Coordinates of C-alpha atoms and ligand atoms in Angstrom, one line a residue:
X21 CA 0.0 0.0 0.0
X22 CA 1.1 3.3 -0.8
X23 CA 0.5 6.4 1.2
X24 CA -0.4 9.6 -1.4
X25 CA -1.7 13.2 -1.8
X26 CA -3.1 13.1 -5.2
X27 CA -1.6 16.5 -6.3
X28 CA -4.4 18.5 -8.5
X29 CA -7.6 15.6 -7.9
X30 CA -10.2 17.9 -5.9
X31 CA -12.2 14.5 -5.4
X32 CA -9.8 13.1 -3.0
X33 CA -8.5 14.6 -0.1
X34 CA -5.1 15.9 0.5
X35 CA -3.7 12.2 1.9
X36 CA -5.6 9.0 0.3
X37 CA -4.0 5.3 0.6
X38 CA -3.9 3.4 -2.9
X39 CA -5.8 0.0 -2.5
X40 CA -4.3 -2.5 -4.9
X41 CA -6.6 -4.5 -7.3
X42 CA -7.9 -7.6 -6.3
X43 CA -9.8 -10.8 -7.3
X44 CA -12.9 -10.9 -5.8
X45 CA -14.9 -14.6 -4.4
X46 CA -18.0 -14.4 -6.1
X47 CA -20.8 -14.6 -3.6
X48 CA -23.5 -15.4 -5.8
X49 CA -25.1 -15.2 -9.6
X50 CA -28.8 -13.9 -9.5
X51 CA -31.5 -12.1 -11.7
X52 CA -32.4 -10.1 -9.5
X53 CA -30.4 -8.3 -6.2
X54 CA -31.7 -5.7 -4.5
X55 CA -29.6 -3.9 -1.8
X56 CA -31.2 -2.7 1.3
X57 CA -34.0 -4.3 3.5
X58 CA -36.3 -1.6 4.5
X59 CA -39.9 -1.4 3.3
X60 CA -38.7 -0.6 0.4
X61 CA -36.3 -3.7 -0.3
X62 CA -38.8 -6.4 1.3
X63 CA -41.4 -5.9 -0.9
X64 CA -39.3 -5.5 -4.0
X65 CA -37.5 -8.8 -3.1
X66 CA -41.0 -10.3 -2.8
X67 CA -42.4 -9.4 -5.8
X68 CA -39.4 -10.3 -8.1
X69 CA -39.2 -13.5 -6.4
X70 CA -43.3 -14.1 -6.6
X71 CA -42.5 -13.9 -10.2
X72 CA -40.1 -17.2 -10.2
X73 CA -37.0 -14.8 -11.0
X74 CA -33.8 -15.7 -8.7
X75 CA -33.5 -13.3 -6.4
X76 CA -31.2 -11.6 -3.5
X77 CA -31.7 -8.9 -0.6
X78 CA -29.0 -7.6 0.8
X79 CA -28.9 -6.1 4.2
X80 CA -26.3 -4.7 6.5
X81 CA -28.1 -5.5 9.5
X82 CA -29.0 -9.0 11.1
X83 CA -32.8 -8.3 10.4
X84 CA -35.1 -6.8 8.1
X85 CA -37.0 -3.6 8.7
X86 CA -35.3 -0.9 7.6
X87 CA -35.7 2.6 9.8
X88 CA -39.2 0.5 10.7
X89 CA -36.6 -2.0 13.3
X90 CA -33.2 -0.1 13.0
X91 CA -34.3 3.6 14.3
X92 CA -36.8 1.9 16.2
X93 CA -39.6 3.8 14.2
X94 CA -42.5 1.3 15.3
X95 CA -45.0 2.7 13.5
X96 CA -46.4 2.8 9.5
X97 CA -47.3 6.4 8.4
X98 CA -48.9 6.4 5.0
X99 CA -50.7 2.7 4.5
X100 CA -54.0 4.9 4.6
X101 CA -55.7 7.9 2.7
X102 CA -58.2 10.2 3.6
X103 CA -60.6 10.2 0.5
X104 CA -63.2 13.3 0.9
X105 CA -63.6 12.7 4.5
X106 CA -63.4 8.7 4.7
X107 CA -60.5 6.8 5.8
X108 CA -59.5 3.6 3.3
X109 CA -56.0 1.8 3.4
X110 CA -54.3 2.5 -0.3
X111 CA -51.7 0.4 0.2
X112 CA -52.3 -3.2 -0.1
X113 CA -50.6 -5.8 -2.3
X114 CA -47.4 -7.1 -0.9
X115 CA -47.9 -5.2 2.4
X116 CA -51.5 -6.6 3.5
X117 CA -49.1 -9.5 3.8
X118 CA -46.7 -8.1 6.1
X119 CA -49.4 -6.2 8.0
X120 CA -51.1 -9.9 8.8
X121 CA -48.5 -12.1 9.3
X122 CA -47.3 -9.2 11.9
X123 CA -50.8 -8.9 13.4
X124 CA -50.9 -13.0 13.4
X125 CA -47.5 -12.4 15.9
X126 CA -49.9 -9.8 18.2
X127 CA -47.3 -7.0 17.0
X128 CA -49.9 -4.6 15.1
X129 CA -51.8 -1.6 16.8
X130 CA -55.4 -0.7 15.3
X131 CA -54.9 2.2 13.2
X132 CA -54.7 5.7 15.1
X133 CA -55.9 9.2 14.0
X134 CA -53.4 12.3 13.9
X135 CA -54.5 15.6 14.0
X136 CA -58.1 14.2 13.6
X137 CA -57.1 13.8 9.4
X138 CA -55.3 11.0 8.8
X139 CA -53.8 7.0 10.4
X140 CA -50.9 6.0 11.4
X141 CA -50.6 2.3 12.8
X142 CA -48.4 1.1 15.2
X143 CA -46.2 -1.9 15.7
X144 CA -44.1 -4.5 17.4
X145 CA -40.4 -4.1 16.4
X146 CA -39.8 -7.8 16.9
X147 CA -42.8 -9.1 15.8
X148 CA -41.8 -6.5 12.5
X149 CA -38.6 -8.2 12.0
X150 CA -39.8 -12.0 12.6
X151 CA -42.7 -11.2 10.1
X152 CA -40.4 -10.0 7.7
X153 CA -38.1 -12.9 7.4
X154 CA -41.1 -15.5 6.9
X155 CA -42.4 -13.2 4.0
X156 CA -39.2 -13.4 2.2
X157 CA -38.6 -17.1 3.2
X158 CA -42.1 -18.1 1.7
X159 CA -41.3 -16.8 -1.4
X160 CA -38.0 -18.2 -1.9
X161 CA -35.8 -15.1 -1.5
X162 CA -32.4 -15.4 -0.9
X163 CA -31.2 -13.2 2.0
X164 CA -27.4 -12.0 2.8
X165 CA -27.6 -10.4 6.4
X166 CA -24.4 -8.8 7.5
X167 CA -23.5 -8.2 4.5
X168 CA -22.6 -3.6 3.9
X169 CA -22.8 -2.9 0.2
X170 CA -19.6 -1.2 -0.4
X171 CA -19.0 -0.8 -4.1
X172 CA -20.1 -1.6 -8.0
X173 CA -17.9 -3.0 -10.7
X174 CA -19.5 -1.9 -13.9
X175 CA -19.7 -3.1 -17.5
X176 CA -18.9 0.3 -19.5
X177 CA -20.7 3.3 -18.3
X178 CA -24.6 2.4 -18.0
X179 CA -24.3 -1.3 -17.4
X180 CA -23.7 -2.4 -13.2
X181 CA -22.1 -6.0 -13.5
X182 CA -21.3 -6.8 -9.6
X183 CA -21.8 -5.5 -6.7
X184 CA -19.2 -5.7 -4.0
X185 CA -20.1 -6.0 -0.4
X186 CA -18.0 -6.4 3.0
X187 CA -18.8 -9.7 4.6
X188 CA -16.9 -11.2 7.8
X189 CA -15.7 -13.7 5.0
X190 CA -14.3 -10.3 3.8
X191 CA -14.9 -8.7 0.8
X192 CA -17.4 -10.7 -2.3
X193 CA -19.1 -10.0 -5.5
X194 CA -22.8 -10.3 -6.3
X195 CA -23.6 -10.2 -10.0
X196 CA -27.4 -9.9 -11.3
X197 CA -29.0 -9.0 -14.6
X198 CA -31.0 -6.2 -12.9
X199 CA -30.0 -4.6 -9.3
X200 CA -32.8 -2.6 -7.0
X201 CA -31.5 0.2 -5.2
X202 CA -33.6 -0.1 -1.6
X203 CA -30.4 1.6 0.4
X204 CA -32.7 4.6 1.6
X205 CA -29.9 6.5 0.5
X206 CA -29.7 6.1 -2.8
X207 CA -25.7 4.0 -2.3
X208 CA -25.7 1.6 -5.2
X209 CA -27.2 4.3 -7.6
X210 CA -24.1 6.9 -6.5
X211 CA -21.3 4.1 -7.2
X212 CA -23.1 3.7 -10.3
X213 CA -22.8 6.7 -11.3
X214 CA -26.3 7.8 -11.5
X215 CA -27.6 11.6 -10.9
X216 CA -28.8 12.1 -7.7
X217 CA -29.5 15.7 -5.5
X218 CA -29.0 16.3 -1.6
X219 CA -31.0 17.9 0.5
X220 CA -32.9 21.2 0.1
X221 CA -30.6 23.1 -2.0
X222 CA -29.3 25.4 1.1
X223 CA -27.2 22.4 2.6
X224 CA -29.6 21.0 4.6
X225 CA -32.1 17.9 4.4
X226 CA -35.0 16.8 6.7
X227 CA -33.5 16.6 10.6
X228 CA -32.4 13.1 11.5
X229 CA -34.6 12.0 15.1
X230 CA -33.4 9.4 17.5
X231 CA -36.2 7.1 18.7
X232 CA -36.4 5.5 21.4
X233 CA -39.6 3.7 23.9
X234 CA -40.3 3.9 27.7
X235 CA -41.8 1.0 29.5
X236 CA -43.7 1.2 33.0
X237 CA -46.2 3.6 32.0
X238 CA -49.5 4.1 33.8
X239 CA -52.1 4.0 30.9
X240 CA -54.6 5.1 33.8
X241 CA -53.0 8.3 34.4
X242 CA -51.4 8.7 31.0
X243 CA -54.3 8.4 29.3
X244 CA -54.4 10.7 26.2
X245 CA -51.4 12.3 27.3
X246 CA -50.3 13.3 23.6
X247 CA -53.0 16.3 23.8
X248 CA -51.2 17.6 27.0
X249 CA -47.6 17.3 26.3
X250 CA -47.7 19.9 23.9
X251 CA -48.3 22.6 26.3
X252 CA -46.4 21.3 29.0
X253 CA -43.5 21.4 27.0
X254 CA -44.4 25.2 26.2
X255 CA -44.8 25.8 30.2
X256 CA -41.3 23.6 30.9
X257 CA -39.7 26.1 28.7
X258 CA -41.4 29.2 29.8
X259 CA -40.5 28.2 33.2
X260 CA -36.6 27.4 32.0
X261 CA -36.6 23.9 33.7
X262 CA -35.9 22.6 30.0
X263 CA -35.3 23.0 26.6
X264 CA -36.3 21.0 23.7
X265 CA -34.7 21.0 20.1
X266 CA -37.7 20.7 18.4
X267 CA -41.3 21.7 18.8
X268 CA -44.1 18.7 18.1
X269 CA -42.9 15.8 20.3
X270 CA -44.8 12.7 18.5
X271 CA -45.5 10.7 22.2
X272 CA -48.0 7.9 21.6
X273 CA -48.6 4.3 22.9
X274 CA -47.5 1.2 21.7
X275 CA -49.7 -1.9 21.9
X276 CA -49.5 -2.7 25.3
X277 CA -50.1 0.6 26.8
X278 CA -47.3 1.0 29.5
X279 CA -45.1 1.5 26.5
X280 CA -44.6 4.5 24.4
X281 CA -42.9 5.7 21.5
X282 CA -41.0 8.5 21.6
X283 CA -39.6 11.1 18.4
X284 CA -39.0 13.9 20.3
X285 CA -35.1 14.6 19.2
X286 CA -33.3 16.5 16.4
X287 CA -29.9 16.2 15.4
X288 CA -28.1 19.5 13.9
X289 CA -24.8 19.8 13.1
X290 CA -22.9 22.6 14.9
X291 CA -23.9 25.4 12.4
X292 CA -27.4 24.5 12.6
X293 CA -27.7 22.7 9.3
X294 CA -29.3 18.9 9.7
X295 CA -26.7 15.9 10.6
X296 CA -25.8 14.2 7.5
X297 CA -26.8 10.9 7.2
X298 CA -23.8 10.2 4.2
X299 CA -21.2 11.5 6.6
X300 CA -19.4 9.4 8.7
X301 CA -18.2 12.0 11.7
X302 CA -22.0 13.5 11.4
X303 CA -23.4 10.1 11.9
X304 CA -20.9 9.7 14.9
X305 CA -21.9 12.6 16.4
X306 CA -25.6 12.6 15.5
X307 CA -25.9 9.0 17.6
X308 CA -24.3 10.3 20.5
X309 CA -25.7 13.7 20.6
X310 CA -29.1 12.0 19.9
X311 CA -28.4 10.0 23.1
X312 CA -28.4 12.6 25.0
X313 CA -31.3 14.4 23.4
X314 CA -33.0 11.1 24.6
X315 CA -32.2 11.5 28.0
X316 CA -33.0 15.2 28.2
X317 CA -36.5 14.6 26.6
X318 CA -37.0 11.7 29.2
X319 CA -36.6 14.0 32.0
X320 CA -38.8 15.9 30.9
X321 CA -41.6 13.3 30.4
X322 CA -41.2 11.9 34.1
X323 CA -42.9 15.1 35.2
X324 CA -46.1 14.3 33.0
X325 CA -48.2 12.5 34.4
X326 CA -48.3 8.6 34.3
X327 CA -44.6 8.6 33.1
X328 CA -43.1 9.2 36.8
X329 CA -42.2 5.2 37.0
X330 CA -41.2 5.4 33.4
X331 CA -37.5 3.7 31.7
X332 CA -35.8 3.8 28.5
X333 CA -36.7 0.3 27.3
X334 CA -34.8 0.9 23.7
X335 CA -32.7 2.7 22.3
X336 CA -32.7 1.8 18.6
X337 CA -29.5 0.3 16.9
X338 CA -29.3 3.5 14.7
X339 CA -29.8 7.4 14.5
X340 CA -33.0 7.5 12.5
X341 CA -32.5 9.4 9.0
X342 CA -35.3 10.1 6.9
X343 CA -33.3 12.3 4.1
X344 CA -30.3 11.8 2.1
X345 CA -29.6 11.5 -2.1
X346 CA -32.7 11.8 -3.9
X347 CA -31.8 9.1 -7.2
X348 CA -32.7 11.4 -10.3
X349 CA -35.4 9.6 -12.3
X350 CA -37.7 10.2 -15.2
X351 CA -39.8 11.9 -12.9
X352 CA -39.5 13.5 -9.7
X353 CA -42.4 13.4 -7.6
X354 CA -43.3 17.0 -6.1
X355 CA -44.6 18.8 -3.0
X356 CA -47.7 20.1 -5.4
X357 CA -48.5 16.8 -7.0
X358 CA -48.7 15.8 -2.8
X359 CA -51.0 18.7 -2.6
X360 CA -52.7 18.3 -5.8
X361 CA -53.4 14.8 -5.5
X362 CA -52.2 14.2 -9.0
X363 CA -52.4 11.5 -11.2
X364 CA -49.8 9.9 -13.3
X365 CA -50.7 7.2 -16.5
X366 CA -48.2 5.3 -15.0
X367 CA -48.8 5.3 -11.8
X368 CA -47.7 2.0 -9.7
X369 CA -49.2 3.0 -6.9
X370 CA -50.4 5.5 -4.1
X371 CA -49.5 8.2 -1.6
X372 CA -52.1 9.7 1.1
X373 CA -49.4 11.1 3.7
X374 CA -49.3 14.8 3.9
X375 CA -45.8 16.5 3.3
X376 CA -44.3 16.1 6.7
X377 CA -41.2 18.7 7.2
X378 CA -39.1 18.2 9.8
X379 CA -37.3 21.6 9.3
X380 CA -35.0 23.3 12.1
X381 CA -36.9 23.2 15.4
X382 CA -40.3 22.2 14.1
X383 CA -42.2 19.9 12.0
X384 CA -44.9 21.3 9.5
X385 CA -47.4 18.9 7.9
X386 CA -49.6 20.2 4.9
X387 CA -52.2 18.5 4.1
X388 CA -53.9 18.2 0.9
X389 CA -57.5 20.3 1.1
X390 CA -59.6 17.9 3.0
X391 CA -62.6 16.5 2.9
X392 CA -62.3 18.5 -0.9
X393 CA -59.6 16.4 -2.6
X394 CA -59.4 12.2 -2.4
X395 CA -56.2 12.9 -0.2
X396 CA -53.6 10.9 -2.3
X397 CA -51.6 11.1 -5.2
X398 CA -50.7 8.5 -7.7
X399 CA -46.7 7.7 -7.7
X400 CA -45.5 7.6 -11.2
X401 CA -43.3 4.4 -12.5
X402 CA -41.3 7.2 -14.0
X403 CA -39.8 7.6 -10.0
X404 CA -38.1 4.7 -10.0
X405 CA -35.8 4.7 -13.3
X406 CA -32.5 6.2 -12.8
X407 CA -31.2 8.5 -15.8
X408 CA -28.2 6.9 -17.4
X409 CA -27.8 3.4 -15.8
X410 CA -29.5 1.0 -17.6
X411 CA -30.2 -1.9 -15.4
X412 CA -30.6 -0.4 -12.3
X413 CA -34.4 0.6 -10.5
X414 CA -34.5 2.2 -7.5
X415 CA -37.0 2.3 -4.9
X416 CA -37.9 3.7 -1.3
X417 CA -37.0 6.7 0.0
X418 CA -33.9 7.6 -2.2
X419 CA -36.4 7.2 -6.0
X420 CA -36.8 10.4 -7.6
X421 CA -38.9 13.2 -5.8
X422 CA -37.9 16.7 -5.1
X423 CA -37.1 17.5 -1.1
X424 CA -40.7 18.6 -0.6
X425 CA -42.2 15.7 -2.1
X426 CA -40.0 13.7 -0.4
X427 CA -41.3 14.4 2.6
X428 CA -44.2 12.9 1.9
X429 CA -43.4 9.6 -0.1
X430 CA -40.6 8.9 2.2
X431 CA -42.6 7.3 5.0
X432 CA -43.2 3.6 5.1
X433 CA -46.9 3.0 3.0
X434 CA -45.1 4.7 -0.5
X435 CA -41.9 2.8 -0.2
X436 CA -43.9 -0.6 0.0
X437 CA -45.2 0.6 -3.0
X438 CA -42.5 1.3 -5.1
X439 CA -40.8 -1.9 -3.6
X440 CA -43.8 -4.1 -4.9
X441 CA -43.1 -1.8 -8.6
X442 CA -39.8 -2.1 -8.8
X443 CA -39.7 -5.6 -8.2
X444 CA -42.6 -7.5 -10.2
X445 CA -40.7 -4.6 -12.9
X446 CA -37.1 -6.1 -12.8
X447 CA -39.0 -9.8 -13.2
X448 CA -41.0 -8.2 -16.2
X449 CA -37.8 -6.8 -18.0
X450 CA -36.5 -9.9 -17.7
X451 CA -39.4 -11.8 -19.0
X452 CA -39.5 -9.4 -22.0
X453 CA -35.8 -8.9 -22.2
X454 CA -36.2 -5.3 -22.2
X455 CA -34.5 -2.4 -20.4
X456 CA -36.2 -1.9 -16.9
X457 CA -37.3 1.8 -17.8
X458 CA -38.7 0.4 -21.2
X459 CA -41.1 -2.3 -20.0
X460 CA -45.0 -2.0 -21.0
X461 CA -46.6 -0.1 -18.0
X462 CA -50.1 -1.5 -19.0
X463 CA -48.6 -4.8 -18.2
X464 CA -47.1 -3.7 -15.2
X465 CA -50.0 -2.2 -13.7
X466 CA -51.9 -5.3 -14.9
X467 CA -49.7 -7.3 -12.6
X468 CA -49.7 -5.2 -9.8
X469 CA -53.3 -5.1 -9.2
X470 CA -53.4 -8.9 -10.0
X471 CA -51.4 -9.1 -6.8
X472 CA -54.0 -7.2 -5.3
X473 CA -52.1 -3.4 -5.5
X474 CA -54.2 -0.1 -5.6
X475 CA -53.2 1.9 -8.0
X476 CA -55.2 4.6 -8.2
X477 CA -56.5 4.9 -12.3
X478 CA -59.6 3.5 -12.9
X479 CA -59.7 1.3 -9.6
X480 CA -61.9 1.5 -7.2
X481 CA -60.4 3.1 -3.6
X482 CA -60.0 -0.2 -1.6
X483 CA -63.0 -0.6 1.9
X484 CA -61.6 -0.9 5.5
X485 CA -58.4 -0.1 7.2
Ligands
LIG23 C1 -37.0 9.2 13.2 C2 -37.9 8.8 12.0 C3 -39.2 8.6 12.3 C4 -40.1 8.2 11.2 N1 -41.4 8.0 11.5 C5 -42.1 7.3 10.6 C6 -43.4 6.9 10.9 O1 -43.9 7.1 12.0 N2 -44.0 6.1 10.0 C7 -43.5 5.9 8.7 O2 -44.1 5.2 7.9 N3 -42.3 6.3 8.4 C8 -41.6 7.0 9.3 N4 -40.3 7.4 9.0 C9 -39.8 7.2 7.6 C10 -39.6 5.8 7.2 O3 -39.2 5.0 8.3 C11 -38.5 5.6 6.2 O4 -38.5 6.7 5.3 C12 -38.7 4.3 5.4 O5 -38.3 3.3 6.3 C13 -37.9 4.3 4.2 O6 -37.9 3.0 3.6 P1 -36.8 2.5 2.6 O7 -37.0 1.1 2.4 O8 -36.8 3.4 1.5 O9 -35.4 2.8 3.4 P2 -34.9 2.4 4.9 O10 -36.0 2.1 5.8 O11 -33.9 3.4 5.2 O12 -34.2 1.0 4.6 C14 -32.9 0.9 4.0 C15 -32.3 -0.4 4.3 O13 -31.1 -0.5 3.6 C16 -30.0 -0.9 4.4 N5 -28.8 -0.3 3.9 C17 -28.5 1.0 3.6 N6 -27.3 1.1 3.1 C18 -26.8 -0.2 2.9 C19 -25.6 -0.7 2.4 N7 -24.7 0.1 1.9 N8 -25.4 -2.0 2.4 C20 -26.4 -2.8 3.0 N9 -27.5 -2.4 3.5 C21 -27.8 -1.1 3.5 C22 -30.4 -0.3 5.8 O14 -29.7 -1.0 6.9 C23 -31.9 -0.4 5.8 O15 -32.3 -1.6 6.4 C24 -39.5 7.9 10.0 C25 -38.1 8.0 9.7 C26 -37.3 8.5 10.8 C27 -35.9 8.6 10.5

């Protein structure tokens, strides 16, 4: 190894080691890898495996879940819709299968109602995660846990032909006809190559938020305690016994009532901007600063009342980020199509959750106009086909959108969505021997709603939540 500074490369910094070439153990052949096991990844790995192609998820964690299980989330935002005053679940398909087998463990709240306009649904971490791996297991996915994406070899310029991930066996190769980008943050579509943006164009993105859950509760005394803490944070402050980073604490109750959720934190680097999530010194800093965020806000909440006996149960095995590249697609998805409800001819699928901003200090929702509008927009295929690399989707949280649109489509009901797309898409392409972005979107959507997917279109809004 040899110890440089590249003299005149601005893309490396002033002292960089050279790694030497190497031959890599090939892990594995497969039609169809997708990197990253969030919503996003499981239901992509589903559907291209439902569809009899050979396929591989690859996940740098011991369990599935994504931000759901590894920032302790614990709750799906954006399954449901508020159509003109009527609450309907949107998203179905690939995820009323998760939702069951989870609900079959005990591990799924009833839906709850925010701000009186829309659902959010709560759920079991662990039942989350052991739901997750019989879903893929049933339909004959492969699965590599442990194993960190780290690289692409490529074949020319618009072609990905491996990709390389860190294993403890050390370093392997994956090669596929067609790779899903499920990374959340838009990884295998950088190495690529592929266009991607950042953030909201002034250096920041949405505020990372670690999560974390008390136990010992009294539900008695708690009761509806979310209405009050609002204004007790407002009086703690007032009275200069503490000092919160953001305003609207989300504090709601898990399934068995003595435990609560808690996303209460916000993680800013020193000059204010958000903690990137693609940096490694921000990430270290963001986990322990977001530790002691944690703390702070539980000392708070033992002076509410019911929460006096209260514990941190979990702290989540990561720093929970909800923004970083946005993959640059055919189409990006927008804060007015959010607001406008709009439709897309190929549209794969559905979002009803508002634009939620988690912006310095606060968090805004906007809401489409309700009960006026059918409270969701379609979500173009268009999102999920990367400029420029040609057998690469992507899907989740990182697919094309702008930041404000983003902030919508990000949460957990979307990225199932695209998932189930991107998947039963790859299998398509590979049925018809096309490019990914060229297959027939009549047949895709044909598909999808054979699997029992709303679309939007011409189908009728699903019944029952
Ligand atoms: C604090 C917080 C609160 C939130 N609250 C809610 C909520 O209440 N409801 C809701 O629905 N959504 C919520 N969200 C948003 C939601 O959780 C995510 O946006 C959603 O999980 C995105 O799904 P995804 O599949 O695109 O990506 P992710 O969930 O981020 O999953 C990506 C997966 O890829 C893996 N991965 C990443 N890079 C690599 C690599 N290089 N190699 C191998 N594996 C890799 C990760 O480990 C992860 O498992 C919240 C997010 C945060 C951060």
């Amino acid at each position: 190894m040899m110890l440089r500074s590249p003299a005149g490369n601005p893309n490396l910094p002033p002292k960089s080691i050279e790694e030497p070439a190497r031959q890599l153990p090939l892990y594995g052949e497969y039609e169809v890898a997708i990197l990253g096991g969030g919503p996003a990844g499981i239901a992509a790995a589903v559907a291209a495996a439902r569809a009899g192609r050979r396929t591989l998820l690859i996940e740098r964690y011991g369990f599935l879940g994504g931000m759901g299980t590894a920032a302790g989330v614990t709750n799906f935002c954006g399954l449901h819709a508020n159509v003109h005053g009527r609450m309907h679940r949107v998203v179905q398909g690939i995820a009323s299968d998760l939702l069951a087998r989870i609900d079959r463990l005990g591990g799924l709240n009833a839906p709850h109602l925010i701000f009186g306009k829309i659902l959010a649904q709560a759920y079991d971490t662990a039942a989350y995660k052991i739901a997750a791996d019989d879903l893929l297991l049933s339909h004959k996915v492969d699965i590599l846990f442990h194993g960190l994406g780290a690289g692409v070899v490529m074949h020319g310029a618009h072609r990905i032909a491996a990709l390389v991930v860190e294993t403890k066996a050390g370093r392997q190769a994956i090669t596929a006809d067609i790779f899903i980008d499920c990374s959340g943050d838009g990884d295998l579509a950088a190495w690529a190559g592929a266009r991607f943006e950042v953030g909201d164009g002034n250096g920041s993105m949405l505020y990372p938020s670690m999560m974390f859950r008390l136990n010992g509760i009294d539900p008695e005394k708690a009761g509806e305690a979310w209405r009050t803490i609002p204004a007790l944070m407002e009086a703690a402050e007032a009275a200069g016994t503490h000092h919160f980073p953001r305003k609207a604490a989300i504090v709601r109750p898990q399934r068995s009532a003595i435990e609560w959720r808690v996303n209460f934190t916000q993680l800013a680097r020193p000059d204010g901007t958000a903690i990137n999530g693609l940096e490694p010194d921000d990430l270290t800093r963001g986990e322990i600063e977001g530790r002691r965020q944690a703390v702070n806000a539980f000392n708070f909440l033992r002076t509410v009342p019911g929460f006096e006996n209260s514990y941190i149960v979990d702290l989540p095995p990561q720093l929970g980020i909800r923004e970083t590249r946005r993959v640059v697609g055919g189409y990006r998805l927008t804060g007015d199509d959010v607001l406008g409800c709009a439709s897309f001819d190929d549209s794969i699928g559905v979002n009803g959750w508002p634009m939620e901003q988690h912006v310095a200090g606060d968090v805004i929702f906007k809401f489409p106009p309700i009960p006026q509008s059918r409270g969701f927009n379609e979500l173009p295929y268009r999102m999920l086909t990367p400029e420029g690399i040609d057998n690469l989707l992507v899907a989740g949280r990182c697919a094309s959108m702008t930041h404000e649109g983003q902030s919508a489509a990000r949460v957990s009901g979307a990225c199932f969505a695209m998932g189930e797309a991107a998947g039963s898409a790859a299998a398509l392409a590979l049925g018809g021997n096309t490019l990914p972005r060229d297959v027939a979107i009549d047949r895709l959507q044909a598909q999808l709603k054979q699997h029992g997917a709303f679309i939007g279109r011409d189908q009728a809004v699903p019944e029952g939540l």
